[in-house]
Coordinates of C-alpha atoms in Angstrom, one line a residue:
Chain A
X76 CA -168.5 17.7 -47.1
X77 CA -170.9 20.8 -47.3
X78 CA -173.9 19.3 -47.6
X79 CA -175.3 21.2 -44.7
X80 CA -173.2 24.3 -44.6
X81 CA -174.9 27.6 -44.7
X82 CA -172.6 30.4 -46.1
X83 CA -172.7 32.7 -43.4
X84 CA -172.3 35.5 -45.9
X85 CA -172.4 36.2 -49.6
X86 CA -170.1 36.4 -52.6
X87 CA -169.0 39.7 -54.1
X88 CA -170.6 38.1 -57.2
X89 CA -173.8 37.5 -55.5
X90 CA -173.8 40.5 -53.7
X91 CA -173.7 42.8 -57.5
X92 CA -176.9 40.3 -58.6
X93 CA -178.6 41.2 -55.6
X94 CA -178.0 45.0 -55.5
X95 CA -179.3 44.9 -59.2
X96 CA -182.1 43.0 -58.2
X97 CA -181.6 39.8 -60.0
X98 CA -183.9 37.1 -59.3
X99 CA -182.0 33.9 -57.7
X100 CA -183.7 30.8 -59.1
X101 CA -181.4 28.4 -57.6
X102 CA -177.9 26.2 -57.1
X103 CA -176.5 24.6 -60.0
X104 CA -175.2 20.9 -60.0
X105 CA -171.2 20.5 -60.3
X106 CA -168.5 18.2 -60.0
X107 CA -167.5 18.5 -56.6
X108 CA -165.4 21.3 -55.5
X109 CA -165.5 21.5 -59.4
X110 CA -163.3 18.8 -59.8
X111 CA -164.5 17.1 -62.7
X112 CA -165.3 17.6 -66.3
X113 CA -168.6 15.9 -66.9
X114 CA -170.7 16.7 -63.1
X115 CA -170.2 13.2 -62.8
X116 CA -168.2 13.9 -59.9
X117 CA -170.8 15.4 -58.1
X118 CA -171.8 15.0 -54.9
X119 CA -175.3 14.7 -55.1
X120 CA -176.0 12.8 -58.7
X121 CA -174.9 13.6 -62.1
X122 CA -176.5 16.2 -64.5
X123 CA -177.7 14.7 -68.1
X124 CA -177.1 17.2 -70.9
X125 CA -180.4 18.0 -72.6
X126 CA -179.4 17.6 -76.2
X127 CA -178.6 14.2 -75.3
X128 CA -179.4 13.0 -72.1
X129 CA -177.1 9.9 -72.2
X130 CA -174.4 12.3 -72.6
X131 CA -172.9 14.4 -70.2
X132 CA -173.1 18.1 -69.9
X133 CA -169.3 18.8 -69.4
X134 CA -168.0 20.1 -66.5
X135 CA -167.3 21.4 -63.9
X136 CA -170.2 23.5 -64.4
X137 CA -172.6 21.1 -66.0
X138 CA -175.5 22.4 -63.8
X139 CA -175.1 25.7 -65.5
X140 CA -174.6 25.3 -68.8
X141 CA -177.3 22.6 -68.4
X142 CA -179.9 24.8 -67.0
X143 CA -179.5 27.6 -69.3
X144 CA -179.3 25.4 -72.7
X145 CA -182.9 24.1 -71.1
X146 CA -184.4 27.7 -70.9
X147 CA -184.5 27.3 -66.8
X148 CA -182.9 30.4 -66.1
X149 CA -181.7 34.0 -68.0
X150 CA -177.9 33.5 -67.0
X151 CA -175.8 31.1 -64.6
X152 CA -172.4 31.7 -63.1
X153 CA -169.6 28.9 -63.1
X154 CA -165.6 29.2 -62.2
X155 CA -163.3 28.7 -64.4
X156 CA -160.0 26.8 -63.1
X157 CA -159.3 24.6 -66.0
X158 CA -162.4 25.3 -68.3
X159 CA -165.3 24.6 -65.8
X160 CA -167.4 27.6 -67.6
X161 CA -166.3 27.1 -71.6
X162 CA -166.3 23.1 -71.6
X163 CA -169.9 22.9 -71.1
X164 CA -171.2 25.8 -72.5
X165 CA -169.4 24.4 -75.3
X166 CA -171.3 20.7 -75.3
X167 CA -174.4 22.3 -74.2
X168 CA -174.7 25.0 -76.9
X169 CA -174.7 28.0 -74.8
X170 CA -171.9 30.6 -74.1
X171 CA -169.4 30.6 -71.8
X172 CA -166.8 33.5 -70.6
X173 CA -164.2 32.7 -68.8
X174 CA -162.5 36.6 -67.7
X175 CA -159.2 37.6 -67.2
X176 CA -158.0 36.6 -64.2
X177 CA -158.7 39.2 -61.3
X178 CA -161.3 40.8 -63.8
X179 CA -164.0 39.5 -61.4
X180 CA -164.0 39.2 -57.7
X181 CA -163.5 35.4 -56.4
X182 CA -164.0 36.6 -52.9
X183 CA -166.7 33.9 -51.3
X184 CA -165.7 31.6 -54.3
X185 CA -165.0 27.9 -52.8
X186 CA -161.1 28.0 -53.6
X187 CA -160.1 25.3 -55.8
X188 CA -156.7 26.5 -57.7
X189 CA -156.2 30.2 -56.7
X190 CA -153.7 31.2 -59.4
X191 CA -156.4 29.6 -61.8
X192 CA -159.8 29.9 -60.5
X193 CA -161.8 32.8 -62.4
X194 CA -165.6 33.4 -62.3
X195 CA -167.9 34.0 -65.3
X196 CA -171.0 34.1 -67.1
X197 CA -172.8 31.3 -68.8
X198 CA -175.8 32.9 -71.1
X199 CA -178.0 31.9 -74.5
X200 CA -176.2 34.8 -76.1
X201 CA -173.1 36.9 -76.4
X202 CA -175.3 39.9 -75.2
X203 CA -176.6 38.7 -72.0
X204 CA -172.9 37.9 -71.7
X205 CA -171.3 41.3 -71.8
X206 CA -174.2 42.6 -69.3
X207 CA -173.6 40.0 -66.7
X208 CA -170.0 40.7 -67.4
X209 CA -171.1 44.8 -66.6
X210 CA -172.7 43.4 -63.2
X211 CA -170.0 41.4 -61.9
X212 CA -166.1 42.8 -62.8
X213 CA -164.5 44.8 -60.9
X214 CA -162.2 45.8 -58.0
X215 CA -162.7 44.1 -54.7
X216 CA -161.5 45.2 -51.3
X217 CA -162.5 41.4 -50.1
X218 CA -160.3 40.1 -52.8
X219 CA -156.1 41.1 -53.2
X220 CA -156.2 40.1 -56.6
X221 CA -159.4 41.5 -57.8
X222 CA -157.5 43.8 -60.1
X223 CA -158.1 48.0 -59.6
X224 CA -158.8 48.7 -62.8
X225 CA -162.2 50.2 -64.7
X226 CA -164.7 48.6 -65.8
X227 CA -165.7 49.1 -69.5
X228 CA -169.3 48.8 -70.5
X229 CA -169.3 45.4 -72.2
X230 CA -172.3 45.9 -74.3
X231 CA -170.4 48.8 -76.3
X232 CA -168.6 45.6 -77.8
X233 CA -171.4 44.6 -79.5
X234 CA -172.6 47.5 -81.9
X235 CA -169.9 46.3 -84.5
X236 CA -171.1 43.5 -86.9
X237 CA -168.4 43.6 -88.9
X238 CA -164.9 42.1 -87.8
X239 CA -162.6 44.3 -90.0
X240 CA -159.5 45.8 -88.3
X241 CA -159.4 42.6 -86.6
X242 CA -156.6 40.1 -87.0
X243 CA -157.3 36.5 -85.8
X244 CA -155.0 33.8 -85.3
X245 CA -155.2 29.8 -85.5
X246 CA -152.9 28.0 -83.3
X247 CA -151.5 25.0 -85.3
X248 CA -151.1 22.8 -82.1
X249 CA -155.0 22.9 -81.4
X250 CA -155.9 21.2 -84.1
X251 CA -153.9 17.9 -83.8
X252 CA -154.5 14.7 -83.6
X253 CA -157.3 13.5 -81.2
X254 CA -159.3 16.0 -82.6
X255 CA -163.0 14.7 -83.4
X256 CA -163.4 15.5 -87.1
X257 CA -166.8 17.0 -86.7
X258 CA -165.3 19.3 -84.4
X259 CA -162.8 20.1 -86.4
X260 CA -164.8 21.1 -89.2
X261 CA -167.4 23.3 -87.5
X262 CA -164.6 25.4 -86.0
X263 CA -162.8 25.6 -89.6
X264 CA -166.2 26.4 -90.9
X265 CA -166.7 28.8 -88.3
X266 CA -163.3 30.2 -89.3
X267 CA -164.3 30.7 -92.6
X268 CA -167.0 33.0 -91.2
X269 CA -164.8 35.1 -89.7
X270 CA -162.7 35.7 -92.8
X271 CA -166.3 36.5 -94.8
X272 CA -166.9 39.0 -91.7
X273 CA -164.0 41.1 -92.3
X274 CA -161.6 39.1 -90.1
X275 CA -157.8 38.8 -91.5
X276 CA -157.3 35.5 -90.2
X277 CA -153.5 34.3 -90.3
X278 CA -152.1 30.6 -89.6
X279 CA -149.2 31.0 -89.1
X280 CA -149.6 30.5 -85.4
X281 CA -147.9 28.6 -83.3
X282 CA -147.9 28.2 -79.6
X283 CA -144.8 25.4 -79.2
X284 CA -145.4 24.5 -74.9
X285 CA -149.2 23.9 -76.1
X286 CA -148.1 19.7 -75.5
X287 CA -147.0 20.8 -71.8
X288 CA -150.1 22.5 -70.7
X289 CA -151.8 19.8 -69.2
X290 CA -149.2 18.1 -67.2
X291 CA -147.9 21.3 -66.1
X292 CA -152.0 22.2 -64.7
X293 CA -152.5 18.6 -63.4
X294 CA -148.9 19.6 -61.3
X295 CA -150.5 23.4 -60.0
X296 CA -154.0 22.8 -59.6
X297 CA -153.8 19.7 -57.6
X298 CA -150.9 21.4 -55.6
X299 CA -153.2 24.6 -55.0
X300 CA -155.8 22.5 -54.2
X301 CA -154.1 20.1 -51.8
X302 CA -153.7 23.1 -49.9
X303 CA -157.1 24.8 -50.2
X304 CA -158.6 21.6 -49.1
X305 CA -156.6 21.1 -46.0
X306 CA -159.4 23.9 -44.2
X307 CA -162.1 20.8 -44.1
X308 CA -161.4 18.9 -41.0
X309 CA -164.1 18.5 -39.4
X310 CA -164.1 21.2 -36.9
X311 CA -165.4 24.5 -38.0
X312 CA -168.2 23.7 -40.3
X313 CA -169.0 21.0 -42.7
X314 CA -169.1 17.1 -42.2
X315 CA -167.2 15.3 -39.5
X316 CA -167.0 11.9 -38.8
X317 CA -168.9 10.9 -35.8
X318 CA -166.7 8.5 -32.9
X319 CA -163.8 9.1 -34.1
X320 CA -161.0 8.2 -30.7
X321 CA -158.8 10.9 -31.2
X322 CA -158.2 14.2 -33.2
X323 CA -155.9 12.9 -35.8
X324 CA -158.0 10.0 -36.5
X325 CA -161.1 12.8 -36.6
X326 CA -160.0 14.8 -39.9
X327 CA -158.3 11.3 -41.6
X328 CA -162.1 10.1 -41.3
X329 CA -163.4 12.7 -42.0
X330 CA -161.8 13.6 -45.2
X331 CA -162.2 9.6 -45.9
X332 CA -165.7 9.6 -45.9
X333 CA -166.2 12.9 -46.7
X334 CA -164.4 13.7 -50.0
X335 CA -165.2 11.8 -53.0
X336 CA -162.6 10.0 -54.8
X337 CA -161.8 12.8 -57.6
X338 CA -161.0 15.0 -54.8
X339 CA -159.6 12.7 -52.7
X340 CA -156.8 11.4 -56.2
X341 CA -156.0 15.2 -56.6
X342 CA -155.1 15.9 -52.7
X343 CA -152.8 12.9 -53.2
X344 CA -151.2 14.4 -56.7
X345 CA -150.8 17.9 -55.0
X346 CA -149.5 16.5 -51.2
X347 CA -147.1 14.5 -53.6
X348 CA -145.9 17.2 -55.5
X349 CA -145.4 19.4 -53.1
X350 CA -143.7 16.9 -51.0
X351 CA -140.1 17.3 -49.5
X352 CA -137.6 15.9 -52.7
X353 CA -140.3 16.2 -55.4
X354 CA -141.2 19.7 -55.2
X355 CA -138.8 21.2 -57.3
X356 CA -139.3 18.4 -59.9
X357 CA -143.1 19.0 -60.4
X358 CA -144.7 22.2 -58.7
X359 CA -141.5 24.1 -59.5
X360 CA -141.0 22.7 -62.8
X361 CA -144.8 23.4 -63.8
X362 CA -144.4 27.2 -62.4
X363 CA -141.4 27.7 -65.0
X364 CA -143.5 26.1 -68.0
X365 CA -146.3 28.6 -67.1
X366 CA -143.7 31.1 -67.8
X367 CA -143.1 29.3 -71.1
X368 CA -146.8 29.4 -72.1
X369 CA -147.4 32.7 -71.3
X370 CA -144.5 33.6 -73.3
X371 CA -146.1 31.6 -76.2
X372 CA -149.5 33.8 -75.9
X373 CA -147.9 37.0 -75.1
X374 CA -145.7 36.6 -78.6
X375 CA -148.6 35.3 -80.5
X376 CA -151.4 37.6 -79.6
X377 CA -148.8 40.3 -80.2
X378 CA -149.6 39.9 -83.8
X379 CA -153.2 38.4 -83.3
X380 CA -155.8 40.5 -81.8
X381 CA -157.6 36.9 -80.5
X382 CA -156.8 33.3 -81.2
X383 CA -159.2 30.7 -82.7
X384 CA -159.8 27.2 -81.7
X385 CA -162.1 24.4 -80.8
X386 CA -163.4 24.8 -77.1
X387 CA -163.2 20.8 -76.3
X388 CA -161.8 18.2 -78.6
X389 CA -165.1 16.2 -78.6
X390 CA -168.4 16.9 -78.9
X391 CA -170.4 15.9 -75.4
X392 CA -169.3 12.4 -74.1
X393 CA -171.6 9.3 -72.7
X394 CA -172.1 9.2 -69.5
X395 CA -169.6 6.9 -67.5
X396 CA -167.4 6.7 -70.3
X397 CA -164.3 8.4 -68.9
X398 CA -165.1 8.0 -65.1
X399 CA -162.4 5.2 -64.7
X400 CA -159.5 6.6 -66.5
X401 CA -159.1 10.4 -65.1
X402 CA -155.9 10.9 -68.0
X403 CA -158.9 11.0 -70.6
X404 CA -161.3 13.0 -68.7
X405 CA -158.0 15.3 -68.0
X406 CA -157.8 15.7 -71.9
X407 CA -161.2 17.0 -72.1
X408 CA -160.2 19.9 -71.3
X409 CA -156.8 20.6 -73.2
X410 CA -157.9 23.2 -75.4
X411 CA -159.2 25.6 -72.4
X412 CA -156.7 25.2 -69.7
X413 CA -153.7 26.8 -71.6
X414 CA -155.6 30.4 -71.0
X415 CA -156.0 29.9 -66.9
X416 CA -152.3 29.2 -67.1
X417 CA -151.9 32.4 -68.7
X418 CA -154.6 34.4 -66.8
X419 CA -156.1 35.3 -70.1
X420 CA -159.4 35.4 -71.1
X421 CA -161.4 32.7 -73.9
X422 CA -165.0 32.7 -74.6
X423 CA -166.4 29.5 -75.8
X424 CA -169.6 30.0 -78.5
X425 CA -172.2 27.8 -80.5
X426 CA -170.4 27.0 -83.4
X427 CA -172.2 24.5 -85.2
X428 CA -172.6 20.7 -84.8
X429 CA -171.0 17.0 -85.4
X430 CA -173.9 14.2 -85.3
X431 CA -176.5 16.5 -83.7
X432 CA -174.6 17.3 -80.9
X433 CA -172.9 21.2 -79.7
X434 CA -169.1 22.7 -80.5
X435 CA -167.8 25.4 -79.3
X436 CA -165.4 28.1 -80.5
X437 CA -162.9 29.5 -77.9
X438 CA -161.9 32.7 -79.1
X439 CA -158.7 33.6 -76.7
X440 CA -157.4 37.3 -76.1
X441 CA -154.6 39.2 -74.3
X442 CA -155.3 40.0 -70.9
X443 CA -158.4 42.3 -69.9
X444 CA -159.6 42.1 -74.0
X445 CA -162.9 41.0 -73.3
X446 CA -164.4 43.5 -75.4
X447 CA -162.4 42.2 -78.2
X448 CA -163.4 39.1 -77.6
X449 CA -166.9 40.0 -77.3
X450 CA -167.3 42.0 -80.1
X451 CA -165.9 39.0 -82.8
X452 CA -168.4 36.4 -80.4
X453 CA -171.2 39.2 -81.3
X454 CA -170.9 39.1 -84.8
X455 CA -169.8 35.5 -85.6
X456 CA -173.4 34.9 -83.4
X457 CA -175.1 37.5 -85.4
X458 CA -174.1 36.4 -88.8
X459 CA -175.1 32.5 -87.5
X460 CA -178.0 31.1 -85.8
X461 CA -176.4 28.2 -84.3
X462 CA -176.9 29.9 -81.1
X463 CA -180.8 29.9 -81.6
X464 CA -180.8 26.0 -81.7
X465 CA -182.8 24.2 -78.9
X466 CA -182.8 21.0 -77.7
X467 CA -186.2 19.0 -77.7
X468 CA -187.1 18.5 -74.4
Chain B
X282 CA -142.9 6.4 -61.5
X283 CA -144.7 3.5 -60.0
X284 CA -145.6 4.5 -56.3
X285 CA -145.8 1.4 -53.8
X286 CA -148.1 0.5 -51.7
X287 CA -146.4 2.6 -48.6
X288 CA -145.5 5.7 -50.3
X289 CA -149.0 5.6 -51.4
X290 CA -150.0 5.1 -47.5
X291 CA -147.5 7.8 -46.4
X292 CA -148.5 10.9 -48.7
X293 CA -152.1 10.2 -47.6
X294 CA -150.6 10.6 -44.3
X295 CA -148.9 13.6 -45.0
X296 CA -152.5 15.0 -46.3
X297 CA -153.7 13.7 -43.0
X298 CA -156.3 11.7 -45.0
X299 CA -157.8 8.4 -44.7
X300 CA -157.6 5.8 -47.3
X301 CA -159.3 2.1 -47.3
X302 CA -157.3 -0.5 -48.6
X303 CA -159.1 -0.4 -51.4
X304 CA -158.5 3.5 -52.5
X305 CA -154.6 3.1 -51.9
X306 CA -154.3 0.4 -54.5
X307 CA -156.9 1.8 -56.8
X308 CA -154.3 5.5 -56.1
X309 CA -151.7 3.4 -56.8
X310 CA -151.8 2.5 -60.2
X311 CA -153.8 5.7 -60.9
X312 CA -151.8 8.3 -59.5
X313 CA -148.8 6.5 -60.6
X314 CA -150.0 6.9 -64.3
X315 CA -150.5 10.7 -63.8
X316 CA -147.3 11.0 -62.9
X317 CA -145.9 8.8 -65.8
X318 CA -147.9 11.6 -67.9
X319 CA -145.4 14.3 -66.3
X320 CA -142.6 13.3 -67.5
X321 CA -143.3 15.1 -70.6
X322 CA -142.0 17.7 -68.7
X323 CA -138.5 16.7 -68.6
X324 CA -138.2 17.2 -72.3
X325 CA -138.3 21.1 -71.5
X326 CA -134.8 22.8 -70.7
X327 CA -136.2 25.1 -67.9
X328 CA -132.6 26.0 -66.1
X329 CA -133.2 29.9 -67.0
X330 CA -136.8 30.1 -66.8
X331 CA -138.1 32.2 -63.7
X332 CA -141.4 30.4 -62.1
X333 CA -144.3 32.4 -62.2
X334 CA -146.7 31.8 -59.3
X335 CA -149.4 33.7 -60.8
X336 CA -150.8 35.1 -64.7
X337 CA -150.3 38.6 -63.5
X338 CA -147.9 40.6 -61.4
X339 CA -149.1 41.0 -57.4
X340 CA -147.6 42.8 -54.9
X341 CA -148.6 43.0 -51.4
X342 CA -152.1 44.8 -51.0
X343 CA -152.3 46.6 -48.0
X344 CA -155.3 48.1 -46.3
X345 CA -156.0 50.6 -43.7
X346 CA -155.9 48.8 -40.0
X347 CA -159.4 49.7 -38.9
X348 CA -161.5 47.4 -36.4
X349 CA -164.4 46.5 -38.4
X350 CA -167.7 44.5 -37.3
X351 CA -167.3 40.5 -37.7
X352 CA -169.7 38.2 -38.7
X353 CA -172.4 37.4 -36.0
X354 CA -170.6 34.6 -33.8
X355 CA -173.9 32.6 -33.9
X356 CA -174.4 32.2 -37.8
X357 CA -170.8 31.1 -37.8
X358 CA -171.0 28.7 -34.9
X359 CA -174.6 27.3 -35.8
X360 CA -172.2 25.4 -39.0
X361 CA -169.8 24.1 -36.4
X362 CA -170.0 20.1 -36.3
X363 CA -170.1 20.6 -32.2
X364 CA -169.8 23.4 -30.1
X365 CA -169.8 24.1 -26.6
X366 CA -170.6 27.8 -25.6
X367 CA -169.5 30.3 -27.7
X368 CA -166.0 27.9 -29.2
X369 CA -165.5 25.3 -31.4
X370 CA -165.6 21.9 -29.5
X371 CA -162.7 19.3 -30.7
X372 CA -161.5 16.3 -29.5
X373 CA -159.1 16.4 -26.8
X374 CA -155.5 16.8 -28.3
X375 CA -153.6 16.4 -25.1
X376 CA -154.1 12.6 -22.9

């Protein structure tokens, strides 16, 4: 669809890496309008993850996370809407932050979800994190809910190596069934890291509308996105179908031929959601479980100062497995789409790995606690070297 | 919730977006799945539960109403599909 389109002006996101100087090395691969949670769902071709290159790199991000784990650039960007930045920084052993949302400016982002989309960093390491974090959050005129609010130097996070003080919690529901066991292990491993760092880890956490989460995104993102989508038809920019005999049959053709079909099933999820006698059934009933799971966080992290759990319940996936049954690629990303329901931020880090592949830790925090989060991703990375792993390319 | 062939044809038509034959029965079965998937949903007693469109609280933003320079109108127009002058050119909407 915009294959040929030239962005007539930057993003706020850009525009900070530019005024700082930052050396653009390129576009990153992605599932198209980051629909997707493998890149297979690109556009263009899919992305192989370099630690296996049968496998996938997650998504929606894959071209990021790909890039960095193969050393091609410093840092990457991704947005977040579902877990499009901690998904495959978590299969391709790299980190992933996905902010608060309004921490970061979305303004010249591609809207997907807008009550879910969020912008972050994917880096080797914690630190190169918290300094893209520095150049990018902020208050945006461009952007309403680009939140007006100071930005903290992240890197003063990461002087601490120690994680006493700090209480961290570990949500029963993540770690149910359908969990890979390898997975499982590394991140109760990794937990038992946190403890020997100082870390008063408690269990008994429980965050009961966890087994809602994903029904009540594939209901609000598909809705947001059925509108979001409706700007491509084929007249201001972007693809249009050529010969077409009148205007109506000119944007039904040319969203046909120019979506591809993961867009193209969501568009139909959202139009029927939002559709006169089923909206209060689905988009209004999702928009009252958000409430629900927020609740659940905001009671949890009131004891917790961050909550631990596995960033994906597998490690990376073969290629083509999922592509023909969307519920399963949908579950992909159960453990990171609870915090864009709840605007808060996660952080997925290298935490080990289950037959040679990458897991990720999400670590997830009250709103705008990204130095909290930071600091315990600093010193779990510190006191590990997972994160120093390379694939053999 | 198994969607029929013509409701499957009529939301694509309220998304004003073509479908081959071969998408609305593929859709069919898959969107009708998703939907079975909702029903989780149901088992939630939501009756006093206020919806919340967004993670944080917004209120209107307002900004000064100052005229401010707009984008060059050729960069914008050199993306259009066709153009004709200086505007967008469409198909004709009125016989």
């Amino acid at each position: 669809m915009l294959e040929n389109f030239i962005p007539p002006y930057n993003a706020t996101v850009m525009e900070k890496f530019i005024s700082r100087n930052a050396v653009l090395v390129g576009k990153t691969n992605m599932d198209e309008f980051a629909m997707g949670s493998s890149t297979e769902n690109s556009a263009f071709f899919p992305t192989n993850n370099p630690w296996d290159t049968e496998r996938v790199p997650g998504g929606s991000s894959g071209g990021s996370a790909a890039g960095i784990a193969a050393d091609e650039a410093i840092c990457a960007l991704g947005s977040d809407t579902g877990g499009s930045i901690r998904q495959p920084a978590s299969f391709c052993n790299v980190v992933g932050l996905k902010p608060t949302y309004g921490r970061v400016s979305r303004f010249g982002l591609i809207a997907f979800a807008s009550s879910l989309d969020q912008i972050g960093p994917i880096t080797k390491d914690v630190t190169d994190c918290a300094l893209v974090m520095n150049a990018i959050a902020g208050h945006d005129p461009m952007d309403s809910t680009a939140v007006d609010r100071p930005v903290p130097d992240y890197t003063s996070a990461l002087s601490n190596r120690e994680l006493k003080g700090l209480r961290i919690g570990v949500p029963r529901e993540y770690f149910a069934e359908g969990m890979q066991t390898g997975v499982t292990s590394a991140i109760e491993a990794a937990i038992k890291k946190l403890e020997e760092l100082g870390a008063e880890v408690g269990r008994d956490v429980s965050l009961p509308h966890t087994k809602y989460a994903l029904a009540a995104y594939y209901i609000i993102a598909p809705s947001e996105a059925s509108a979001n989508l409706s700007r491509y038809d084929g007249v201001k920019y972007g693809f249009r179908y050529p010969g077409a005999a009148n205007a109506i049959e000119s944007t039904e053709k040319t969203r046909q031929f120019g979506f591809g079909p993961e867009v193209k099933r969501r568009i139909m999820l959202g139009t029927y959601a939002l559709s006169a006698g089923y909206y209060d059934a689905y988009y209004l009933k999702a928009q009252k479980i958000r409430t629900l799971i927020k609740q659940d966080f905001d009671n949890a992290l009131q004891k917790y100062d961050a909550l631990v759990t596995p960033t994906s319940p597998t490690t990376a996936f073969k290629m083509g497995e999922k592509t023909d049954d969307p519920l399963q690629m949908y579950l992909s990303d159960i453990c990171t789409l609870p915090a864009n329901i709840a605007g808060i931020p996660a952080i997925s880090v290298p935490a080990g790995f289950a037959d040679n592949l990458p897991v990720g830790m999400q670590l997830m925090g009250k709103a705008f606690s990204e130095e909290t989060l930071l600091r315990i991703a600093y010193a779990y990375e510190q006191a590990t070297d997972w994160h120093k792993r390379k694939p053999a390319l | 919730m198994k969607l029929s062939h013509e409701q499957v044809k009529h939301i694509a038509r309220l998304a004003r977006m073509g479908l081959s034959e071969a998408e609305t029965e593929k859709f069919r079965s898959q969107v009708s799945a998703i939907l079975d998937s909702f029903e989780v949903l149901n088992q939630v007693d939501t009756t006093d539960v206020p919806a919340a469109t967004h993670s944080i609280p917004l209120q209107n933003i307002f900004r000064e109403d100052e005229a401010h320079a707009s984008y060059p109108q050729e960069e914008i127009l050199a993306n259009a599909p066709e153009r004709e002058g200086s505007f967008f050119k469409v198909q004709s909407i009125l016989e």
